[in-house]
Every structure is written in C-alpha cells, then in structure tokens.
Amino acid sequence: GLYLLRLGAASAPPRSAAWFEKPAGMSYTALYALLAPLVDEEGAALWGRQMVLGPAPEFCLHTLRPVRLPGPLSGVSLDCCPVWP
C-alpha cells in the first residue's frame, strides 16, 4: 500500500516496525491520542495507509528500538535493517 506520515517525523532509519489495525469502534482521533505519547517519547513515526494495494495492515509504527503497543492495540513487530546508506 501507500502510506502517509500521521504522527512524528521520519528522521532516522527505523530499527523496529510494528504493523497493526485500528480496533473496531475506535475513532482515528482516539487512536492518534493513544499513540501520541509513545511517538513523542520514542521519536517514532506513525504511518497510515492511504491506498490499498494488498493485504497490508492499516498502520505501521517505526521506532529506533522495539516498543510495546499500548492496549488495546496488537500487531506484528519486526526488526528493521537499513539496506542503503
């Protein structure tokens, strides 16, 4: 899919990525409010899907180290390794 930066800044190559869906019944405003402290504390970048090109989750949180998603969020976390510079 194509993703848009929703919170934070994409300033450094991420070392971890957490892919997840917005829980049913939760507003986007509530989701962003829930993640804002984590994004600020970790220097993270929250990416939100803009266009569906396959079965990818709606959101991806890039961080410099592995973090735990706040409840009620759950997803798949992966280690990242830069492949160019």
PDB file of C-alpha atoms in Angstrom:
ATOM      1  CA  GLY A   1       0.000   0.000   0.000  1.00  0.00           C
ATOM      2  CA  LEU A   2       0.866   3.666   0.006  1.00  0.00           C
ATOM      3  CA  TYR A   3       1.350   5.239   3.433  1.00  0.00           C
ATOM      4  CA  LEU A   4       1.184   8.815   4.787  1.00  0.00           C
ATOM      5  CA  LEU A   5       3.025  10.053   7.875  1.00  0.00           C
ATOM      6  CA  ARG A   6       0.312  10.593  10.532  1.00  0.00           C
ATOM      7  CA  LEU A   7       2.351  11.391  13.669  1.00  0.00           C
ATOM      8  CA  GLY A   8       6.007  12.083  14.412  1.00  0.00           C
ATOM      9  CA  ALA A   9       8.845  12.516  11.963  1.00  0.00           C
ATOM     10  CA  ALA A  10      10.677  10.196   9.587  1.00  0.00           C
ATOM     11  CA  SER A  11      14.114  11.471  10.556  1.00  0.00           C
ATOM     12  CA  ALA A  12      16.195   8.323  11.148  1.00  0.00           C
ATOM     13  CA  PRO A  13      16.099   4.832   9.644  1.00  0.00           C
ATOM     14  CA  PRO A  14      13.833   2.706  11.860  1.00  0.00           C
ATOM     15  CA  ARG A  15      15.235  -0.291  13.725  1.00  0.00           C
ATOM     16  CA  SER A  16      11.797  -1.728  14.510  1.00  0.00           C
ATOM     17  CA  ALA A  17       8.359  -1.677  12.881  1.00  0.00           C
ATOM     18  CA  ALA A  18       5.017  -2.606  14.433  1.00  0.00           C
ATOM     19  CA  TRP A  19       2.209  -3.316  11.956  1.00  0.00           C
ATOM     20  CA  PHE A  20      -1.362  -3.152  13.308  1.00  0.00           C
ATOM     21  CA  GLU A  21      -5.017  -2.361  12.615  1.00  0.00           C
ATOM     22  CA  LYS A  22      -7.208   0.252  14.291  1.00  0.00           C
ATOM     23  CA  PRO A  23      -9.568  -1.578  16.661  1.00  0.00           C
ATOM     24  CA  ALA A  24     -13.193  -1.676  15.532  1.00  0.00           C
ATOM     25  CA  GLY A  25     -15.198   1.081  17.175  1.00  0.00           C
ATOM     26  CA  MET A  26     -12.157   3.264  17.964  1.00  0.00           C
ATOM     27  CA  SER A  27     -12.067   6.660  16.258  1.00  0.00           C
ATOM     28  CA  TYR A  28      -8.953   7.847  14.468  1.00  0.00           C
ATOM     29  CA  THR A  29      -8.791  10.792  16.887  1.00  0.00           C
ATOM     30  CA  ALA A  30      -8.718   8.377  19.844  1.00  0.00           C
ATOM     31  CA  LEU A  31      -6.088   6.203  18.137  1.00  0.00           C
ATOM     32  CA  TYR A  32      -3.805   9.173  17.475  1.00  0.00           C
ATOM     33  CA  ALA A  33      -4.281  10.421  21.065  1.00  0.00           C
ATOM     34  CA  LEU A  34      -3.389   6.950  22.391  1.00  0.00           C
ATOM     35  CA  LEU A  35      -0.197   6.773  20.309  1.00  0.00           C
ATOM     36  CA  ALA A  36       0.949  10.420  20.621  1.00  0.00           C
ATOM     37  CA  PRO A  37       2.852   9.950  23.928  1.00  0.00           C
ATOM     38  CA  LEU A  38       4.664   6.872  22.575  1.00  0.00           C
ATOM     39  CA  VAL A  39       5.533   8.671  19.336  1.00  0.00           C
ATOM     40  CA  ASP A  40       6.876  11.665  21.291  1.00  0.00           C
ATOM     41  CA  GLU A  41       8.856   9.598  23.841  1.00  0.00           C
ATOM     42  CA  GLU A  42      10.410   7.260  21.291  1.00  0.00           C
ATOM     43  CA  GLY A  43      10.961   9.691  18.410  1.00  0.00           C
ATOM     44  CA  ALA A  44       8.718   7.383  16.413  1.00  0.00           C
ATOM     45  CA  ALA A  45       6.880   7.774  13.112  1.00  0.00           C
ATOM     46  CA  LEU A  46       3.303   6.561  12.668  1.00  0.00           C
ATOM     47  CA  TRP A  47       2.407   5.743   9.078  1.00  0.00           C
ATOM     48  CA  GLY A  48      -1.206   5.276   7.944  1.00  0.00           C
ATOM     49  CA  ARG A  49      -2.323   3.505   4.792  1.00  0.00           C
ATOM     50  CA  GLN A  50      -3.597   5.778   2.010  1.00  0.00           C
ATOM     51  CA  MET A  51      -4.188   3.266  -0.760  1.00  0.00           C
ATOM     52  CA  VAL A  52      -4.700  -0.472  -0.581  1.00  0.00           C
ATOM     53  CA  LEU A  53      -2.510  -2.485  -2.935  1.00  0.00           C
ATOM     54  CA  GLY A  54      -2.652  -5.711  -0.966  1.00  0.00           C
ATOM     55  CA  PRO A  55      -3.416  -7.162   2.459  1.00  0.00           C
ATOM     56  CA  ALA A  56      -1.059  -4.932   4.499  1.00  0.00           C
ATOM     57  CA  PRO A  57      -2.278  -3.649   7.887  1.00  0.00           C
ATOM     58  CA  GLU A  58      -3.633  -0.114   8.130  1.00  0.00           C
ATOM     59  CA  PHE A  59      -0.845   1.318  10.327  1.00  0.00           C
ATOM     60  CA  CYS A  60       2.898   0.936  10.841  1.00  0.00           C
ATOM     61  CA  LEU A  61       4.819   2.427  13.762  1.00  0.00           C
ATOM     62  CA  HIS A  62       8.542   2.932  13.048  1.00  0.00           C
ATOM     63  CA  THR A  63      10.802   3.203  16.101  1.00  0.00           C
ATOM     64  CA  LEU A  64      14.511   3.165  16.907  1.00  0.00           C
ATOM     65  CA  ARG A  65      14.071   0.216  19.299  1.00  0.00           C
ATOM     66  CA  PRO A  66      11.354  -2.386  19.865  1.00  0.00           C
ATOM     67  CA  VAL A  67       8.379  -0.994  21.795  1.00  0.00           C
ATOM     68  CA  ARG A  68       5.164  -2.446  23.144  1.00  0.00           C
ATOM     69  CA  LEU A  69       1.980  -1.134  21.558  1.00  0.00           C
ATOM     70  CA  PRO A  70      -0.427   0.301  24.142  1.00  0.00           C
ATOM     71  CA  GLY A  71      -3.607  -1.679  24.806  1.00  0.00           C
ATOM     72  CA  PRO A  72      -5.975  -2.363  23.094  1.00  0.00           C
ATOM     73  CA  LEU A  73      -3.610  -2.385  20.088  1.00  0.00           C
ATOM     74  CA  SER A  74      -1.919  -5.565  18.942  1.00  0.00           C
ATOM     75  CA  GLY A  75       0.023  -6.414  15.843  1.00  0.00           C
ATOM     76  CA  VAL A  76       3.209  -7.843  14.393  1.00  0.00           C
ATOM     77  CA  SER A  77       6.610  -6.375  15.291  1.00  0.00           C
ATOM     78  CA  LEU A  78       9.636  -6.780  13.062  1.00  0.00           C
ATOM     79  CA  ASP A  79      13.289  -5.803  13.335  1.00  0.00           C
ATOM     80  CA  CYS A  80      14.458  -3.461  10.567  1.00  0.00           C
ATOM     81  CA  CYS A  81      17.876  -3.209   8.959  1.00  0.00           C
ATOM     82  CA  PRO A  82      18.792  -0.366   6.581  1.00  0.00           C
ATOM     83  CA  VAL A  83      19.888  -1.675   3.190  1.00  0.00           C
ATOM     84  CA  TRP A  84      21.151   1.562   1.716  1.00  0.00           C
ATOM     85  CA  PRO A  85      23.454   4.074   3.217  1.00  0.00           C
TER      86      PRO A  85
END
